[in-house]
CSV table of C-alpha atoms in Angstrom, one decimal:
chain,number,residue,atom,x,y,z
B,114,UNK,CA,18.1,-144.9,25.5
B,115,UNK,CA,15.2,-142.7,26.9
B,116,UNK,CA,12.2,-143.6,28.1
B,117,UNK,CA,8.7,-142.7,27.8
B,118,UNK,CA,6.7,-141.6,30.8
B,119,UNK,CA,4.4,-144.3,31.1
B,120,UNK,CA,7.4,-146.7,31.6
B,121,UNK,CA,9.2,-144.6,33.7
B,122,UNK,CA,6.0,-144.4,36.1
B,123,UNK,CA,5.8,-148.0,36.1
B,124,UNK,CA,9.8,-148.4,37.3
B,125,UNK,CA,9.1,-146.0,39.8
B,126,UNK,CA,5.9,-147.5,41.2
B,127,UNK,CA,8.2,-150.5,41.5
B,128,UNK,CA,10.8,-148.7,43.5
B,129,UNK,CA,8.1,-147.3,45.8
B,130,UNK,CA,8.4,-143.6,44.4
B,131,UNK,CA,4.8,-142.3,45.0
B,132,UNK,CA,2.8,-141.9,41.3
B,133,UNK,CA,-0.7,-141.1,40.6
B,134,UNK,CA,-3.4,-144.2,39.3
B,135,UNK,CA,-2.6,-144.4,35.7
B,136,UNK,CA,-3.8,-146.3,32.4
B,137,UNK,CA,-1.9,-147.1,29.3
B,138,UNK,CA,-4.5,-146.1,26.2
B,139,UNK,CA,-3.4,-147.9,23.0
B,140,UNK,CA,-6.5,-146.4,21.4
B,141,UNK,CA,-9.0,-144.0,22.4
B,142,UNK,CA,-11.8,-146.6,22.7
B,143,UNK,CA,-9.7,-148.0,25.7
B,144,UNK,CA,-11.1,-144.7,27.3
B,145,UNK,CA,-14.3,-146.8,27.5
B,146,UNK,CA,-12.9,-149.3,29.8
B,147,UNK,CA,-11.3,-146.5,32.2
B,148,UNK,CA,-10.3,-147.5,35.7
B,149,UNK,CA,-9.2,-144.0,37.2
B,150,UNK,CA,-11.8,-141.8,38.4
B,151,UNK,CA,-12.6,-138.3,36.1
B,152,UNK,CA,-11.0,-136.0,36.2
B,153,UNK,CA,-8.1,-137.4,34.4
B,154,UNK,CA,-4.9,-136.0,32.6
B,155,UNK,CA,-4.1,-137.2,29.1
B,156,UNK,CA,-0.6,-137.3,28.0
B,157,UNK,CA,1.0,-137.9,24.9
B,158,UNK,CA,3.8,-140.4,25.2
B,159,UNK,CA,6.5,-138.8,22.9
B,160,UNK,CA,10.3,-137.8,24.0
B,161,UNK,CA,9.4,-134.0,23.4
B,162,UNK,CA,9.9,-132.1,26.7
B,163,UNK,CA,7.2,-129.2,25.7
B,164,UNK,CA,4.3,-131.2,24.5
B,165,UNK,CA,1.9,-129.3,27.0
B,166,UNK,CA,2.7,-126.1,25.1
B,167,UNK,CA,1.3,-127.5,21.7
B,168,UNK,CA,-2.0,-129.8,23.0
B,169,UNK,CA,-0.2,-132.9,24.0
B,170,UNK,CA,-1.3,-132.8,27.6
B,171,UNK,CA,-5.4,-132.5,28.2
B,172,UNK,CA,-7.5,-132.6,31.1
B,173,UNK,CA,-11.0,-134.0,30.7
B,174,UNK,CA,-13.8,-134.7,32.6
B,175,UNK,CA,-16.2,-136.8,30.8
B,176,UNK,CA,-15.5,-140.3,28.6
B,177,UNK,CA,-16.5,-138.4,25.8
B,178,UNK,CA,-14.5,-135.5,26.2
B,179,UNK,CA,-11.3,-137.9,27.0
B,180,UNK,CA,-12.1,-140.0,23.5
B,181,UNK,CA,-12.5,-136.7,21.2
B,182,UNK,CA,-9.1,-135.2,23.5
B,183,UNK,CA,-7.3,-138.8,22.5
B,184,UNK,CA,-8.1,-138.6,18.9
B,185,UNK,CA,-6.7,-135.7,18.5
B,186,UNK,CA,-3.6,-136.5,20.3
B,187,UNK,CA,-3.1,-139.3,18.7
B,188,UNK,CA,-2.6,-137.3,15.5
B,189,UNK,CA,-1.1,-134.5,16.7
B,190,UNK,CA,2.7,-135.0,15.9
B,191,UNK,CA,5.2,-133.1,18.4
B,192,UNK,CA,8.8,-132.5,16.8
B,193,UNK,CA,7.8,-134.8,14.3
B,194,UNK,CA,7.2,-137.6,16.7
B,195,UNK,CA,3.4,-139.4,16.7
B,196,UNK,CA,2.6,-140.8,19.7
B,197,UNK,CA,1.4,-144.7,20.0
B,198,UNK,CA,0.5,-144.8,23.1
B,199,UNK,CA,-1.2,-142.3,25.6
B,200,UNK,CA,-1.5,-142.1,29.6
B,201,UNK,CA,-4.5,-141.8,31.3
B,202,UNK,CA,-3.7,-140.1,34.9
B,203,UNK,CA,-5.7,-139.0,37.9
B,204,UNK,CA,-5.8,-135.1,37.8
B,205,UNK,CA,-3.4,-133.7,41.2
B,206,UNK,CA,-3.9,-130.8,42.7
B,207,UNK,CA,-0.2,-129.0,43.7
B,208,UNK,CA,0.7,-126.9,46.4
B,209,UNK,CA,4.2,-126.6,45.6
B,210,UNK,CA,6.7,-128.2,43.0
B,211,UNK,CA,10.5,-129.1,43.1
B,212,UNK,CA,13.0,-130.7,41.0
B,213,UNK,CA,14.6,-134.0,41.6
B,214,UNK,CA,17.4,-135.9,39.9
B,215,UNK,CA,20.3,-138.4,39.8
B,216,UNK,CA,22.7,-137.9,37.4
B,217,UNK,CA,26.1,-139.7,36.0
B,218,UNK,CA,28.7,-136.8,36.2
B,219,UNK,CA,31.2,-138.1,33.5
B,220,UNK,CA,34.0,-135.7,34.7
B,221,UNK,CA,34.1,-136.8,38.2
B,222,UNK,CA,33.0,-140.4,37.4
B,223,UNK,CA,30.4,-140.2,40.3
B,224,UNK,CA,26.6,-139.9,41.0
B,225,UNK,CA,25.3,-136.6,41.7
B,226,UNK,CA,22.1,-136.0,43.4
B,227,UNK,CA,20.6,-132.6,42.4
B,228,UNK,CA,17.3,-130.4,43.7
B,229,UNK,CA,15.5,-127.5,43.4
B,230,UNK,CA,12.5,-125.5,45.0
B,231,UNK,CA,12.0,-124.2,42.0
B,232,UNK,CA,11.1,-126.6,39.1
B,233,UNK,CA,10.8,-123.8,36.2
B,234,UNK,CA,14.6,-123.8,35.3
B,235,UNK,CA,15.8,-122.0,32.8
B,236,UNK,CA,19.3,-122.0,31.3
B,237,UNK,CA,20.5,-118.7,32.8
B,238,UNK,CA,19.0,-119.4,36.5
B,239,UNK,CA,19.3,-123.2,36.5
B,240,UNK,CA,23.0,-123.0,37.6
B,241,UNK,CA,22.2,-120.8,40.5
B,242,UNK,CA,19.2,-122.1,41.8
B,243,UNK,CA,20.2,-126.0,41.6
B,244,UNK,CA,21.7,-128.0,44.6
B,245,UNK,CA,24.2,-130.5,44.5
B,246,UNK,CA,25.5,-133.4,46.3
B,247,UNK,CA,28.2,-135.8,45.1
B,248,UNK,CA,28.1,-139.2,46.2
B,249,UNK,CA,31.7,-139.7,46.5
B,250,UNK,CA,31.6,-142.9,48.6
B,251,UNK,CA,29.0,-145.6,49.5
B,252,UNK,CA,25.7,-144.2,49.5
B,253,UNK,CA,23.8,-144.1,52.9
B,254,UNK,CA,20.3,-141.9,53.4
B,255,UNK,CA,22.9,-139.3,54.8
B,256,UNK,CA,23.4,-138.0,51.3
B,257,UNK,CA,19.9,-137.4,50.7
B,258,UNK,CA,19.2,-136.1,53.6
B,259,UNK,CA,22.2,-133.4,52.9
B,260,UNK,CA,20.5,-132.8,49.5
B,261,UNK,CA,16.8,-132.0,51.2
B,262,UNK,CA,18.7,-129.6,53.6
B,263,UNK,CA,20.8,-127.8,51.3
B,264,UNK,CA,17.1,-127.4,49.3
B,265,UNK,CA,15.9,-125.3,52.5
B,266,UNK,CA,13.1,-127.9,53.1
B,267,UNK,CA,11.8,-128.4,56.6
B,268,UNK,CA,9.8,-130.4,58.9
B,269,UNK,CA,8.5,-133.5,57.3
B,270,UNK,CA,9.1,-132.8,53.7
B,271,UNK,CA,12.8,-133.3,54.7
B,272,UNK,CA,12.0,-136.9,55.8
B,273,UNK,CA,9.5,-137.9,52.9
B,274,UNK,CA,11.7,-136.2,50.0
B,275,UNK,CA,14.7,-138.1,51.0
B,276,UNK,CA,13.0,-141.1,50.5
B,277,UNK,CA,12.1,-140.4,47.4
B,278,UNK,CA,15.9,-139.3,46.6
B,279,UNK,CA,17.2,-142.3,47.7
B,280,UNK,CA,14.4,-144.6,46.1
B,281,UNK,CA,15.9,-142.6,43.0
B,282,UNK,CA,19.4,-143.8,43.5
B,283,UNK,CA,18.5,-147.3,43.9
B,284,UNK,CA,16.7,-147.4,40.6
B,285,UNK,CA,19.8,-145.5,39.0
B,286,UNK,CA,22.3,-147.9,40.6
B,287,UNK,CA,20.2,-151.2,40.0
B,288,UNK,CA,19.4,-150.0,36.2
B,289,UNK,CA,22.7,-149.0,35.2
B,290,UNK,CA,21.2,-145.1,34.6
B,291,UNK,CA,22.9,-142.2,33.3
B,292,UNK,CA,19.8,-140.1,34.6
B,293,UNK,CA,16.6,-140.5,37.0
B,294,UNK,CA,14.6,-137.2,37.0
B,295,UNK,CA,11.4,-136.3,38.9
B,296,UNK,CA,10.2,-132.7,37.3
B,297,UNK,CA,8.3,-132.2,39.0
B,298,UNK,CA,7.8,-133.5,42.6
B,299,UNK,CA,4.3,-132.1,43.9
B,300,UNK,CA,3.4,-131.4,47.3
B,301,UNK,CA,-0.6,-131.1,48.0
B,302,UNK,CA,-2.0,-128.9,50.9
B,303,UNK,CA,-2.1,-132.4,52.9
B,304,UNK,CA,1.9,-132.3,53.2
B,305,UNK,CA,1.8,-135.5,50.2
B,306,UNK,CA,4.4,-136.2,47.8
B,307,UNK,CA,3.9,-137.1,44.2
B,308,UNK,CA,6.3,-138.0,41.3
B,309,UNK,CA,3.9,-136.2,38.6
B,310,UNK,CA,6.7,-136.8,35.7
B,311,UNK,CA,9.8,-138.2,35.2
B,312,UNK,CA,12.5,-138.9,33.1
B,313,UNK,CA,14.9,-142.0,32.6
B,314,UNK,CA,18.2,-142.3,30.6
B,315,UNK,CA,19.3,-145.6,30.2
B,316,UNK,CA,23.3,-145.9,29.6
B,317,UNK,CA,24.0,-147.1,26.4
B,318,UNK,CA,26.7,-149.5,27.3
B,319,UNK,CA,24.8,-151.1,29.6
B,320,UNK,CA,21.6,-152.0,27.8
B,321,UNK,CA,23.0,-155.6,27.2
B,322,UNK,CA,23.6,-156.3,30.7
B,323,UNK,CA,20.1,-156.0,31.7
B,324,UNK,CA,17.7,-158.4,29.4
B,325,UNK,CA,14.3,-156.4,30.4
B,326,UNK,CA,15.8,-153.2,29.2
B,327,UNK,CA,17.2,-154.9,26.0
B,328,UNK,CA,13.8,-156.0,24.9
B,329,UNK,CA,12.5,-152.5,25.2
B,330,UNK,CA,15.3,-151.1,23.5
B,331,UNK,CA,14.4,-153.7,20.5
B,332,UNK,CA,10.3,-152.7,20.5
B,333,UNK,CA,11.6,-148.7,20.5
B,334,UNK,CA,14.1,-148.5,17.9
B,335,UNK,CA,12.8,-151.2,15.6
B,336,UNK,CA,9.1,-151.3,15.9
B,337,UNK,CA,8.3,-151.9,12.3
B,338,UNK,CA,9.5,-153.3,9.1
B,339,UNK,CA,12.8,-152.7,9.8
B,340,UNK,CA,12.9,-155.4,13.1
B,341,UNK,CA,12.0,-158.4,10.8
B,342,UNK,CA,14.2,-158.7,7.4
B,343,UNK,CA,15.2,-154.7,5.8
B,344,UNK,CA,18.7,-154.6,7.4
B,345,UNK,CA,20.4,-153.6,10.4
B,346,UNK,CA,18.5,-150.1,11.0
B,347,UNK,CA,17.5,-151.2,14.3
B,348,UNK,CA,21.3,-150.3,15.5
B,349,UNK,CA,20.8,-146.6,14.5
B,350,UNK,CA,20.0,-143.9,16.5
B,351,UNK,CA,16.5,-143.1,15.0
B,352,UNK,CA,12.8,-142.8,14.7
B,353,UNK,CA,10.3,-144.7,12.7
B,354,UNK,CA,6.8,-144.0,11.4
B,355,UNK,CA,4.3,-145.2,8.3
B,356,UNK,CA,5.3,-142.7,5.4
B,357,UNK,CA,7.3,-142.3,2.7
B,358,UNK,CA,10.2,-139.9,3.2
B,359,UNK,CA,13.2,-140.9,5.0
B,360,UNK,CA,15.3,-138.4,6.9
B,361,UNK,CA,19.0,-138.3,7.2
B,362,UNK,CA,21.2,-135.8,9.0
B,363,UNK,CA,24.2,-135.1,10.8
B,364,UNK,CA,22.9,-134.1,14.2
B,365,UNK,CA,19.6,-133.9,16.4
B,366,UNK,CA,19.0,-130.3,15.1
B,367,UNK,CA,19.0,-130.8,11.7
B,368,UNK,CA,17.0,-134.2,12.2
B,369,UNK,CA,14.3,-132.1,14.4
B,370,UNK,CA,14.4,-129.3,11.9
B,371,UNK,CA,13.7,-131.3,9.0
B,372,UNK,CA,10.8,-133.5,10.8
B,373,UNK,CA,8.8,-130.6,11.4
B,374,UNK,CA,9.6,-129.1,8.0
B,375,UNK,CA,8.7,-132.1,6.3
B,376,UNK,CA,5.3,-132.7,8.5
B,377,UNK,CA,4.2,-129.1,8.2
B,378,UNK,CA,4.9,-129.5,4.3
B,379,UNK,CA,2.5,-132.3,4.1
B,380,UNK,CA,5.0,-135.4,4.2
B,381,UNK,CA,4.9,-138.3,5.9
B,382,UNK,CA,8.0,-139.9,7.4
B,383,UNK,CA,9.0,-143.2,7.2
B,384,UNK,CA,12.5,-143.1,9.3
B,385,UNK,CA,14.6,-140.4,10.6
B,386,UNK,CA,18.2,-141.0,11.3
B,387,UNK,CA,20.9,-138.8,13.2
B,388,UNK,CA,24.1,-140.5,11.7
B,389,UNK,CA,26.2,-138.4,14.5
B,390,UNK,CA,25.3,-140.8,17.0
B,391,UNK,CA,26.7,-144.1,17.3
B,392,UNK,CA,24.9,-147.5,17.4
B,393,UNK,CA,22.6,-147.8,20.3
B,394,UNK,CA,23.7,-151.2,20.9
B,395,UNK,CA,26.7,-152.1,19.0
B,396,UNK,CA,29.4,-151.4,21.4
B,397,UNK,CA,32.3,-151.3,18.5
B,398,UNK,CA,33.2,-148.1,17.0
B,399,UNK,CA,31.8,-146.9,13.8
B,400,UNK,CA,32.5,-143.8,11.7
B,401,UNK,CA,29.9,-141.3,10.3
B,402,UNK,CA,30.4,-143.0,6.8
B,403,UNK,CA,29.8,-146.3,8.3
B,404,UNK,CA,26.4,-145.4,9.4
B,405,UNK,CA,25.7,-143.5,6.1
B,406,UNK,CA,26.6,-146.3,4.0
B,407,UNK,CA,24.6,-148.7,6.1
B,408,UNK,CA,21.6,-146.5,6.1
B,409,UNK,CA,21.8,-145.8,2.5
B,410,UNK,CA,21.7,-149.8,1.8
B,411,UNK,CA,18.8,-150.7,3.9
B,412,UNK,CA,16.7,-147.8,3.0
B,413,UNK,CA,17.2,-148.6,-0.8
B,414,UNK,CA,15.9,-152.0,0.1
B,415,UNK,CA,12.9,-150.9,2.1
B,416,UNK,CA,9.5,-151.2,-0.1
B,417,UNK,CA,7.9,-147.8,2.0
B,418,UNK,CA,10.5,-145.3,1.4
B,419,UNK,CA,10.1,-143.4,-1.7
B,420,UNK,CA,12.1,-140.4,-1.4
B,421,UNK,CA,15.7,-140.3,1.1
B,422,UNK,CA,16.1,-136.6,2.3
B,423,UNK,CA,19.7,-135.9,3.1
B,424,UNK,CA,20.6,-132.7,5.1
B,425,UNK,CA,24.4,-132.0,5.0
B,426,UNK,CA,25.4,-128.3,6.9
B,427,UNK,CA,29.1,-128.0,6.1
B,428,UNK,CA,29.6,-129.9,9.0
B,429,UNK,CA,29.9,-133.3,8.1
B,430,UNK,CA,32.3,-135.6,9.3
B,431,UNK,CA,34.9,-137.1,6.7
B,432,UNK,CA,32.8,-135.0,4.2
B,433,UNK,CA,35.0,-136.6,0.9
B,434,UNK,CA,34.0,-140.1,2.3
B,435,UNK,CA,30.8,-139.1,2.9
B,436,UNK,CA,29.9,-137.8,-0.6
B,437,UNK,CA,31.5,-140.8,-1.9
B,438,UNK,CA,29.7,-143.0,-0.3
B,439,UNK,CA,26.6,-141.3,-1.8
B,440,UNK,CA,28.3,-141.5,-5.3
B,441,UNK,CA,28.3,-145.4,-5.3
B,442,UNK,CA,24.8,-145.5,-3.9
B,443,UNK,CA,23.9,-143.7,-6.9
B,444,UNK,CA,25.7,-145.7,-9.3
B,445,UNK,CA,23.6,-148.6,-8.0
B,446,UNK,CA,20.9,-146.6,-9.4
B,447,UNK,CA,22.4,-146.7,-13.0
B,448,UNK,CA,23.4,-150.5,-12.6
B,449,UNK,CA,19.3,-151.1,-11.3
B,450,UNK,CA,18.3,-149.4,-14.7
B,451,UNK,CA,20.2,-151.8,-16.9
B,452,UNK,CA,19.2,-155.0,-15.1
B,453,UNK,CA,16.1,-155.0,-16.5
B,454,UNK,CA,13.9,-158.3,-17.7
B,455,UNK,CA,11.9,-158.0,-21.1
B,456,UNK,CA,8.2,-160.1,-21.2
B,457,UNK,CA,5.4,-159.6,-23.4
B,458,UNK,CA,7.4,-157.9,-26.3
B,459,UNK,CA,8.5,-154.2,-25.1
B,460,UNK,CA,7.1,-154.6,-21.1
B,461,UNK,CA,10.3,-153.0,-18.8
B,462,UNK,CA,10.0,-153.4,-15.3
B,463,UNK,CA,12.7,-152.6,-12.3
B,464,UNK,CA,14.0,-155.9,-10.8
B,465,UNK,CA,15.1,-153.4,-7.9
B,466,UNK,CA,13.3,-150.4,-5.7
B,467,UNK,CA,15.3,-147.7,-5.5
B,468,UNK,CA,14.7,-144.4,-3.7
B,469,UNK,CA,14.9,-140.9,-5.2
B,470,UNK,CA,17.3,-138.6,-3.2
B,471,UNK,CA,17.2,-135.2,-2.1
B,472,UNK,CA,20.4,-133.8,-1.1
B,473,UNK,CA,20.9,-130.5,1.0
B,474,UNK,CA,24.4,-129.2,0.3
B,475,UNK,CA,24.8,-126.2,2.3
B,476,UNK,CA,28.3,-124.8,2.8
B,477,UNK,CA,31.4,-123.5,0.4
B,478,UNK,CA,33.4,-127.1,1.2
B,479,UNK,CA,31.1,-129.0,-0.7
B,480,UNK,CA,31.0,-126.8,-4.0
B,481,UNK,CA,33.3,-129.3,-5.4
B,482,UNK,CA,31.3,-132.4,-4.5
B,483,UNK,CA,28.0,-130.5,-6.0
B,484,UNK,CA,30.0,-130.4,-9.5
B,485,UNK,CA,30.9,-133.9,-9.2
B,486,UNK,CA,27.4,-135.5,-8.1
B,487,UNK,CA,25.7,-133.5,-10.6
B,488,UNK,CA,28.0,-135.0,-13.5
B,489,UNK,CA,26.4,-138.6,-12.1
B,490,UNK,CA,24.0,-140.3,-14.7
B,491,UNK,CA,21.2,-141.1,-13.2
B,492,UNK,CA,17.1,-141.2,-14.2
B,493,UNK,CA,15.4,-138.5,-14.0
B,494,UNK,CA,14.5,-136.9,-10.7
B,495,UNK,CA,16.5,-139.7,-9.0
B,496,UNK,CA,18.9,-137.2,-7.6
B,497,UNK,CA,17.9,-133.4,-6.7
B,498,UNK,CA,21.2,-131.1,-5.1
B,499,UNK,CA,19.9,-128.0,-3.5
B,500,UNK,CA,21.2,-125.4,-0.8
B,501,UNK,CA,18.4,-124.5,0.4
B,502,UNK,CA,16.8,-126.7,3.1
B,503,UNK,CA,13.1,-125.5,2.4
B,504,UNK,CA,13.5,-126.2,-1.3
B,505,UNK,CA,15.0,-129.6,-0.3
B,506,UNK,CA,11.8,-130.4,1.7
B,507,UNK,CA,9.3,-129.1,-0.8
B,508,UNK,CA,11.3,-131.4,-3.6
B,509,UNK,CA,11.3,-134.6,-1.2
B,510,UNK,CA,7.3,-134.0,-0.6
B,511,UNK,CA,6.7,-133.6,-4.1
B,512,UNK,CA,8.8,-136.5,-5.3
B,513,UNK,CA,6.8,-138.5,-2.4
B,514,UNK,CA,3.5,-137.7,-4.1
B,515,UNK,CA,4.5,-139.2,-7.6
B,516,UNK,CA,4.0,-142.7,-8.5
B,517,UNK,CA,6.7,-145.3,-7.1
B,518,UNK,CA,8.9,-147.8,-8.5
B,519,UNK,CA,7.5,-151.1,-9.6
B,520,UNK,CA,8.5,-153.3,-6.7
């Protein structure tokens, strides 16, 4: 579970890691009661790492400009995610910027300290530039100081950066984390250091050992209607918004691509689920089929979801089982159609809500399943099977704009 920046900064402040004066913004009008001085930086609180490049970070000088900028950011989807919160933070003039991290190395089964004097890391140069120190015994300040020396730091910076690394490690251990990252750690002309941005990743299996983290997790994964009575989607790796189209994908790339395509096509997302991930808080093992069946069942009972868009790109685990689950799901539709009641003569209404299903199947492995699904008897527009993703998105958006089934 990745925390949002404002949550990370709260933890940093509690540990004594230097952070800028900031204020959480839940609505643009909160800026009328801003307690920090201008100029400020407004930051979209989403999980996307490149939010600044698409307008999710703005520097403003006045309250009027801040409110206008906040309104734009609140309505700006980044990788399909709309922010529910913004962070208003004092502007900071950095002379130098570093990268620091404490990460769990699963191969070594040990924490590793990472540091680099160049925060602009890319895939090709990161390994060459990065310095690391393996914490192979009980932690002591020696490890943090060793990292600072390997980074080539000198003078007072050695001690100040070492202190930050030590506090990062304490946070890492106290909260059972997989990652604590400061990117960047900035130094101004006076030699003061400041954590301008950070990332914290909580170990999934440790969430229930920390009541305060479990509470945060429940809010993050079940913050709307699913949390209070429509099933168990709170245990799936997912994103929720107020829309009509639910997305099911078999990988992070699949889900993110669909989020962007649906948004750009004018559609509104209700739920996005990455079925390749296991449950967030449940320690029992599950299969891809388990998560698919649970998702379809829950979404069928969600009155906000009018269309379910599935994207299977030839790499679905247990493909035959997954397609059988979809077949059984569609059979529920025919059952629903016959389960009608009549009143006032010929007036007919559905007893249950049943979403339309757009299934994108790409790959020769699915050819036989396409033929089988095409033979199933369903209501008009209940099932649409396509191979092209753009076409699937277009169909999903079109169906979402049609009159919904009566509930």
